[in-house]
C-alpha cells in the first residue's frame, strides 16, 4: 500500500516537473546564458534547477512551485557558478573586459547584434548580483519588488544594482561608439 | 517627491527610471538635479539616455533565438546503448570509404577522351560539355585528322582556369580558337 502511494507521488512529481520544464526551460536557460555567458553551462544549471524542483516536489507533493521559485533557484545557481569561476580563474580572464566573451562566438548570428554584444560585454564586467538584478528586471520583466523577493533583498537595493549595471552598460556602449 | 535631491538620491532615481517605475514627480526631481549637477549628468545620463541604454537589454532579449530543449539534452547525455545493427552499419561505411579512397588514389589521372572537330564545334555551339570535370585533371580535344590536344584546368565550380595546347594541329589560329571556345564555357558536374 505504501509502495503504491510512493509510486503515485513520484509519478505526480515527474508530471509536475515536466510541466514546469515545458513552460520555463526556455526562459530560464536564456536568463542563465546571459548571466554566465555560456550556453552549455546555462543548460547544465537549468537542468540543476529542474532537478531541485523535482526533489522538492517528490519530498513535498503539496508544495507549489512558481516562476519566482524557479528564478530564485536559477539566480542562486548562476551566482554560485560565477563566484566559483572567479575564485578559480587565474589567467587569462575568461570573461574578458576588453571585448565580447569568447563564448559569444558560439551564439547564433541573430544574437550577435550590437545590442547583444554590448549587453554581454557589460554583464561580463558586473558583479553577479548586479547582473542578476539587471536581467531579472529588464530581461525577465520582473518589477523591482519581485526581483527583490527573488534575490532576497529590498527593492531599493535592486534599483541601486540596476543603476550601477546601467552605468557600466552605458560605458560599454560609449566605448563601442568611440572605437 | 519633496526636498532637495543629492547625488545619492539621483543614483536611486536613475535606478527607478531604469526599471521604468519612476513617477512623474521622481522624474521631475531627477531632471532638476541633473540641471545643476554636471557629474551626475555625465555619470548617469539623462532620462532619454537611461531609457536608450536599457532599451539595449530589451533589444538583446527580442533578438534571442535560442530554443533549448532539456529533454533532448537528457536523452543525449544518457548512456546510449548502441544497437548491433548500428555498429555493423558504421563498420560497413568505414570499409566502403576505405575501398573508395584506395581506388581513387590508384586511378590514373587525365584520361584523354578524343572527339572530332565537327563534334567539338557542335558541342561548343550547343553549350554542352561531356568531358569529365575534376579539378586538376587535364582533358584533351582531338580534332579531326590534324588533332589539337588541349590541357584544360577546371576548378571545382566548373570554371576553366587555364588552357594550353599540348599538341598543335599545325594551324595556330584553329588551336587558339578551340582554346578560346573551351575557356568560354562553364563545366557542370558530371
Coordinates of C-alpha atoms in Angstrom, one line a residue:
Chain A
X1 CA 0.0 0.0 0.0
X2 CA 2.8 2.4 1.0
X3 CA 4.8 1.4 -2.1
X4 CA 1.8 2.2 -4.2
X5 CA 1.5 5.6 -2.6
X6 CA 5.2 6.3 -3.2
X7 CA 4.9 5.4 -6.8
X8 CA 2.0 7.7 -7.2
X9 CA 3.8 10.5 -5.5
X10 CA 6.8 10.0 -7.8
X11 CA 4.7 9.9 -10.9
X12 CA 2.9 13.1 -9.8
X13 CA 6.2 14.8 -9.1
X14 CA 7.5 13.8 -12.5
X15 CA 4.4 15.1 -14.3
X16 CA 4.6 18.4 -12.4
X17 CA 8.3 18.8 -13.1
X18 CA 7.7 18.0 -16.8
X19 CA 5.1 20.7 -16.9
X20 CA 7.5 23.2 -15.3
X21 CA 10.2 22.2 -17.8
X22 CA 7.9 22.8 -20.8
X23 CA 6.8 26.1 -19.5
X24 CA 10.0 27.6 -18.2
X25 CA 13.0 25.9 -19.7
X26 CA 13.5 28.5 -22.5
X27 CA 13.1 31.5 -20.2
X28 CA 15.4 30.1 -17.5
X29 CA 18.0 28.8 -19.9
X30 CA 18.2 32.2 -21.8
X31 CA 18.3 34.1 -18.5
X32 CA 21.2 31.9 -17.2
X33 CA 23.0 32.0 -20.5
X34 CA 23.0 35.8 -20.2
X35 CA 24.2 35.6 -16.7
X36 CA 27.0 33.0 -17.1
X37 CA 27.8 33.9 -20.8
X38 CA 27.9 30.3 -22.0
X39 CA 25.1 28.1 -23.4
X40 CA 26.4 24.7 -22.2
X41 CA 26.8 25.9 -18.6
X42 CA 23.4 27.6 -18.8
X43 CA 21.8 24.3 -19.8
X44 CA 23.6 22.4 -17.0
X45 CA 22.4 25.0 -14.5
X46 CA 18.9 24.9 -15.8
X47 CA 18.9 21.2 -15.5
X48 CA 20.1 21.5 -11.9
X49 CA 17.2 23.9 -11.2
X50 CA 14.6 21.5 -12.5
X51 CA 16.3 18.6 -10.7
X52 CA 15.9 20.6 -7.4
X53 CA 12.3 21.3 -8.3
X54 CA 11.7 17.6 -8.8
X55 CA 13.3 16.7 -5.5
X56 CA 11.3 19.4 -3.8
X57 CA 8.0 18.1 -5.3
X58 CA 8.9 14.5 -4.5
X59 CA 9.6 15.4 -0.9
X60 CA 6.6 17.6 -0.5
X61 CA 3.8 16.9 -3.1
X62 CA 1.6 19.7 -1.7
X63 CA 4.3 22.4 -2.4
X64 CA 3.5 25.0 -5.0
X65 CA 6.5 25.9 -7.2
X66 CA 6.0 29.0 -9.3
X67 CA 8.2 31.1 -11.6
X68 CA 9.5 33.1 -8.7
X69 CA 10.9 29.9 -7.0
X70 CA 12.5 28.8 -10.3
X71 CA 14.1 32.1 -11.0
X72 CA 15.4 32.3 -7.4
X73 CA 16.9 28.8 -7.8
X74 CA 18.3 29.8 -11.2
X75 CA 19.8 33.0 -9.8
X76 CA 21.4 31.3 -6.9
X77 CA 22.8 28.6 -9.3
X78 CA 24.1 31.3 -11.6
X79 CA 25.6 33.5 -8.9
X80 CA 27.3 30.4 -7.3
X81 CA 28.7 29.4 -10.6
X82 CA 30.1 32.9 -11.3
X83 CA 31.6 33.1 -7.8
X84 CA 33.3 29.7 -8.2
X85 CA 34.6 30.7 -11.6
X86 CA 36.0 34.0 -10.3
X87 CA 37.8 32.1 -7.5
X88 CA 39.2 29.5 -9.8
X89 CA 40.1 32.0 -12.5
X90 CA 43.8 32.9 -12.6
X91 CA 44.9 33.9 -16.1
X92 CA 43.8 34.8 -18.6
X93 CA 40.4 36.4 -17.8
X94 CA 37.7 34.3 -19.4
X95 CA 35.1 37.0 -19.0
X96 CA 37.3 39.4 -20.9
X97 CA 36.6 43.1 -20.1
X98 CA 38.1 44.3 -23.4
X99 CA 35.7 42.7 -25.7
X100 CA 32.8 40.3 -26.0
X101 CA 33.3 37.0 -24.2
X102 CA 34.7 34.1 -26.3
X103 CA 31.5 32.2 -25.6
X104 CA 29.5 34.6 -27.7
X105 CA 31.3 33.3 -30.7
X106 CA 29.1 30.2 -30.4
X107 CA 25.9 32.2 -30.4
X108 CA 23.7 32.4 -33.5
X109 CA 24.2 35.2 -36.0
X110 CA 20.9 36.8 -35.0
X111 CA 22.1 37.2 -31.4
X112 CA 25.3 38.8 -32.4
X113 CA 23.6 42.2 -32.8
X114 CA 25.2 45.3 -31.4
X115 CA 22.7 45.2 -28.5
X116 CA 23.6 41.6 -27.7
X117 CA 27.3 42.3 -27.8
X118 CA 27.0 45.4 -25.6
X119 CA 24.9 43.7 -23.1
X120 CA 27.2 40.7 -22.9
X121 CA 30.3 42.8 -22.6
X122 CA 28.6 44.8 -19.8
X123 CA 27.4 41.7 -18.0
X124 CA 31.0 40.4 -18.0
X125 CA 32.1 43.4 -16.0
X126 CA 29.4 43.3 -13.4
X127 CA 29.2 41.7 -10.0
X128 CA 27.0 38.6 -10.2
X129 CA 24.3 40.3 -8.0
X130 CA 24.2 43.3 -10.3
X131 CA 23.9 41.0 -13.4
X132 CA 21.0 39.2 -11.7
X133 CA 19.3 42.5 -10.8
X134 CA 19.6 43.8 -14.4
X135 CA 18.5 40.6 -16.0
X136 CA 15.6 40.0 -13.7
X137 CA 14.1 43.5 -14.2
X138 CA 15.0 44.3 -17.8
X139 CA 15.4 40.9 -19.4
X140 CA 12.9 38.7 -17.5
X141 CA 10.5 41.5 -16.9
X142 CA 10.1 41.5 -13.1
X143 CA 9.4 44.6 -11.1
X144 CA 12.0 45.7 -8.6
X145 CA 9.8 44.4 -5.8
X146 CA 9.5 40.9 -7.4
X147 CA 13.2 40.9 -8.2
X148 CA 13.9 41.8 -4.6
X149 CA 11.9 38.8 -3.4
X150 CA 13.8 36.5 -5.8
X151 CA 17.2 38.0 -4.8
X152 CA 16.3 38.1 -1.1
X153 CA 16.9 41.8 -0.8
X154 CA 15.0 45.1 -0.9
X155 CA 13.5 46.8 -3.9
X156 CA 15.8 49.8 -3.1
X157 CA 18.9 47.6 -3.4
X158 CA 17.6 46.1 -6.6
X159 CA 17.2 49.6 -8.2
X160 CA 20.7 50.6 -7.0
X161 CA 22.2 47.5 -8.5
X162 CA 20.3 48.1 -11.8
X163 CA 21.6 51.7 -11.8
X164 CA 25.2 50.6 -11.4
X165 CA 24.7 47.9 -14.1
X166 CA 23.2 50.6 -16.3
X167 CA 26.2 52.8 -15.9
X168 CA 28.6 50.0 -16.9
X169 CA 26.4 49.2 -19.9
X170 CA 26.4 52.9 -20.9
X171 CA 30.2 52.9 -20.6
X172 CA 30.4 49.9 -22.9
X173 CA 28.1 51.4 -25.4
X174 CA 30.1 54.7 -25.4
X175 CA 33.4 52.7 -25.9
X176 CA 31.8 50.9 -28.8
X177 CA 30.8 54.2 -30.4
X178 CA 34.2 55.7 -29.9
X179 CA 36.1 52.7 -31.3
Chain B
X1 CA 9.0 63.9 -4.3
X2 CA 9.8 66.7 -1.9
X3 CA 13.1 68.1 -0.7
X4 CA 16.4 68.6 -2.3
X5 CA 17.8 65.7 -4.2
X6 CA 21.5 64.9 -3.7
X7 CA 23.8 62.7 -5.8
X8 CA 23.0 59.5 -3.8
X9 CA 19.2 60.2 -4.3
X10 CA 19.9 60.9 -8.0
X11 CA 21.5 57.5 -8.3
X12 CA 18.5 55.9 -6.7
X13 CA 16.2 57.8 -9.0
X14 CA 18.2 56.7 -12.0
X15 CA 17.7 53.1 -10.9
X16 CA 14.0 53.7 -10.6
X17 CA 13.9 55.3 -14.1
X18 CA 15.9 52.4 -15.4
X19 CA 13.4 49.8 -14.2
X20 CA 10.5 52.0 -15.6
X21 CA 9.0 52.6 -12.1
X22 CA 9.6 56.3 -11.7
X23 CA 6.6 58.6 -11.1
X24 CA 6.3 62.0 -12.7
X25 CA 7.4 63.7 -9.5
X26 CA 10.5 61.5 -9.4
X27 CA 11.4 62.2 -13.0
X28 CA 11.0 66.0 -12.3
X29 CA 13.2 65.7 -9.3
X30 CA 15.8 63.8 -11.3
X31 CA 15.7 66.4 -14.1
X32 CA 16.1 69.2 -11.6
X33 CA 19.1 67.6 -10.0
X34 CA 20.8 67.0 -13.3
X35 CA 20.3 70.6 -14.3
X36 CA 22.6 71.6 -11.6
X37 CA 25.0 68.6 -11.4
X38 CA 27.3 68.1 -14.2
X39 CA 28.9 65.0 -12.6
X40 CA 25.6 63.1 -12.3
X41 CA 24.7 64.2 -15.9
X42 CA 28.0 62.7 -17.1
X43 CA 27.9 59.6 -14.9
X44 CA 24.2 58.7 -15.1
X45 CA 22.9 60.4 -18.1
X46 CA 19.5 62.0 -18.7
X47 CA 16.2 60.1 -18.8
X48 CA 16.4 59.5 -22.5
X49 CA 19.9 58.3 -22.2
X50 CA 18.9 55.8 -19.4
X51 CA 16.0 54.5 -21.4
X52 CA 18.1 54.2 -24.5
X53 CA 20.7 52.1 -22.6
X54 CA 18.0 49.9 -21.0
X55 CA 16.4 49.5 -24.4
X56 CA 19.6 47.6 -25.4
X57 CA 18.7 44.9 -22.9
X58 CA 15.2 44.6 -24.4
X59 CA 16.7 44.5 -27.9
X60 CA 19.0 41.7 -26.9
X61 CA 16.1 39.8 -25.4
X62 CA 14.0 40.3 -28.5
X63 CA 16.8 39.1 -30.7
X64 CA 17.2 35.9 -28.8
X65 CA 16.5 32.9 -31.0
X66 CA 17.9 30.1 -28.8
X67 CA 15.4 27.4 -28.1
X68 CA 16.9 24.9 -25.7
X69 CA 15.4 21.5 -25.1
X70 CA 16.4 19.9 -21.8
X71 CA 14.6 16.7 -22.6
X72 CA 16.8 16.3 -25.7
X73 CA 19.8 17.1 -23.7
X74 CA 19.0 14.5 -21.1
X75 CA 18.5 11.9 -23.9
X76 CA 21.8 12.9 -25.4
X77 CA 23.6 12.7 -22.0
X78 CA 22.0 9.4 -21.1
X79 CA 24.4 6.5 -21.6
X80 CA 23.3 5.3 -25.0
X81 CA 23.4 1.6 -25.9
X82 CA 24.4 1.4 -29.5
X83 CA 22.4 -1.3 -31.3
X84 CA 24.3 -4.0 -33.1
X85 CA 23.0 -3.0 -36.5
X86 CA 24.4 0.5 -36.0
X87 CA 27.8 -0.9 -35.3
X88 CA 27.7 -3.1 -38.3
X89 CA 26.5 -0.2 -40.5
X90 CA 29.3 2.0 -39.2
X91 CA 31.9 -0.7 -39.9
X92 CA 30.4 -1.2 -43.4
X93 CA 30.7 2.6 -44.1
X94 CA 34.3 2.7 -42.9
X95 CA 35.2 -0.3 -45.2
X96 CA 33.4 1.2 -48.2
X97 CA 35.0 4.6 -47.7
X98 CA 38.4 2.9 -47.4
X99 CA 37.9 1.0 -50.6
X100 CA 36.7 4.1 -52.4
X101 CA 39.8 6.1 -51.2
X102 CA 42.1 3.4 -52.3
X103 CA 40.5 3.2 -55.7
X104 CA 40.6 6.9 -56.1
X105 CA 44.3 7.0 -55.3
X106 CA 45.2 4.2 -57.7
X107 CA 43.1 5.5 -60.6
X108 CA 45.2 7.1 -63.3
X109 CA 44.5 10.8 -63.8
X110 CA 43.9 12.6 -67.1
X111 CA 42.0 10.1 -69.2
X112 CA 42.1 11.9 -72.5
X113 CA 38.9 11.3 -74.5
X114 CA 39.0 12.4 -78.1
X115 CA 36.3 13.9 -80.2
X116 CA 36.3 15.0 -83.8
X117 CA 36.4 18.7 -84.9
X118 CA 32.8 18.7 -86.1
X119 CA 31.8 17.2 -82.8
X120 CA 33.8 19.8 -80.8
X121 CA 32.2 22.6 -82.8
X122 CA 28.8 21.1 -82.3
X123 CA 29.4 20.9 -78.6
X124 CA 30.6 24.5 -78.4
X125 CA 27.5 25.6 -80.3
X126 CA 25.1 23.7 -78.1
X127 CA 26.6 24.8 -74.9
X128 CA 27.0 21.3 -73.6
X129 CA 30.0 19.5 -72.4
X130 CA 30.5 15.8 -71.9
X131 CA 34.1 15.8 -70.7
X132 CA 34.9 14.6 -67.3
X133 CA 35.3 17.6 -64.9
X134 CA 37.5 17.4 -61.9
X135 CA 39.9 20.0 -60.5
X136 CA 43.4 19.4 -61.6
X137 CA 42.5 16.8 -64.2
X138 CA 43.5 17.6 -67.7
X139 CA 41.3 16.9 -70.7
X140 CA 42.0 16.8 -74.4
X141 CA 40.2 17.5 -77.5
X142 CA 41.4 15.7 -80.6
X143 CA 40.2 17.5 -83.7
X144 CA 39.9 15.6 -87.0
X145 CA 43.0 14.1 -88.6
X146 CA 45.1 17.1 -87.7
X147 CA 44.4 16.8 -84.0
X148 CA 44.7 19.6 -81.5
X149 CA 45.3 18.3 -78.0
X150 CA 44.5 20.7 -75.1
X151 CA 45.2 20.6 -71.4
X152 CA 42.3 22.4 -69.7
X153 CA 42.4 23.0 -66.0
X154 CA 38.9 23.4 -64.4
X155 CA 38.2 24.3 -60.8
X156 CA 35.6 22.6 -58.6
X157 CA 32.9 25.1 -59.7
X158 CA 33.4 24.2 -63.3
X159 CA 35.2 27.4 -64.2
X160 CA 38.1 26.8 -66.6
X161 CA 41.3 28.2 -65.2
X162 CA 43.9 27.6 -67.9
X163 CA 44.1 26.2 -71.4
X164 CA 47.3 25.1 -73.0
X165 CA 47.9 23.5 -76.4
X166 CA 49.6 20.2 -75.6
X167 CA 49.9 19.1 -79.3
X168 CA 49.2 21.5 -82.1
X169 CA 47.2 20.7 -85.2
X170 CA 49.6 22.7 -87.3
X171 CA 47.1 25.6 -87.6
X172 CA 47.7 28.1 -84.7
X173 CA 44.5 30.0 -85.5
X174 CA 42.5 26.8 -85.1
X175 CA 44.3 25.8 -82.0
X176 CA 43.7 29.2 -80.3
X177 CA 40.1 29.3 -81.5
X178 CA 39.5 25.9 -79.9
X179 CA 41.2 27.0 -76.7
X180 CA 39.2 30.2 -76.5
X181 CA 36.0 28.2 -77.1
X182 CA 37.0 25.8 -74.3
X183 CA 37.8 28.7 -71.9
X184 CA 34.5 30.5 -72.5
X185 CA 32.5 27.6 -71.3
X186 CA 31.4 26.6 -67.8
X187 CA 31.6 22.9 -67.0
X188 CA 28.8 21.5 -64.9
X189 CA 29.4 18.5 -62.7
X190 CA 29.3 15.1 -64.5

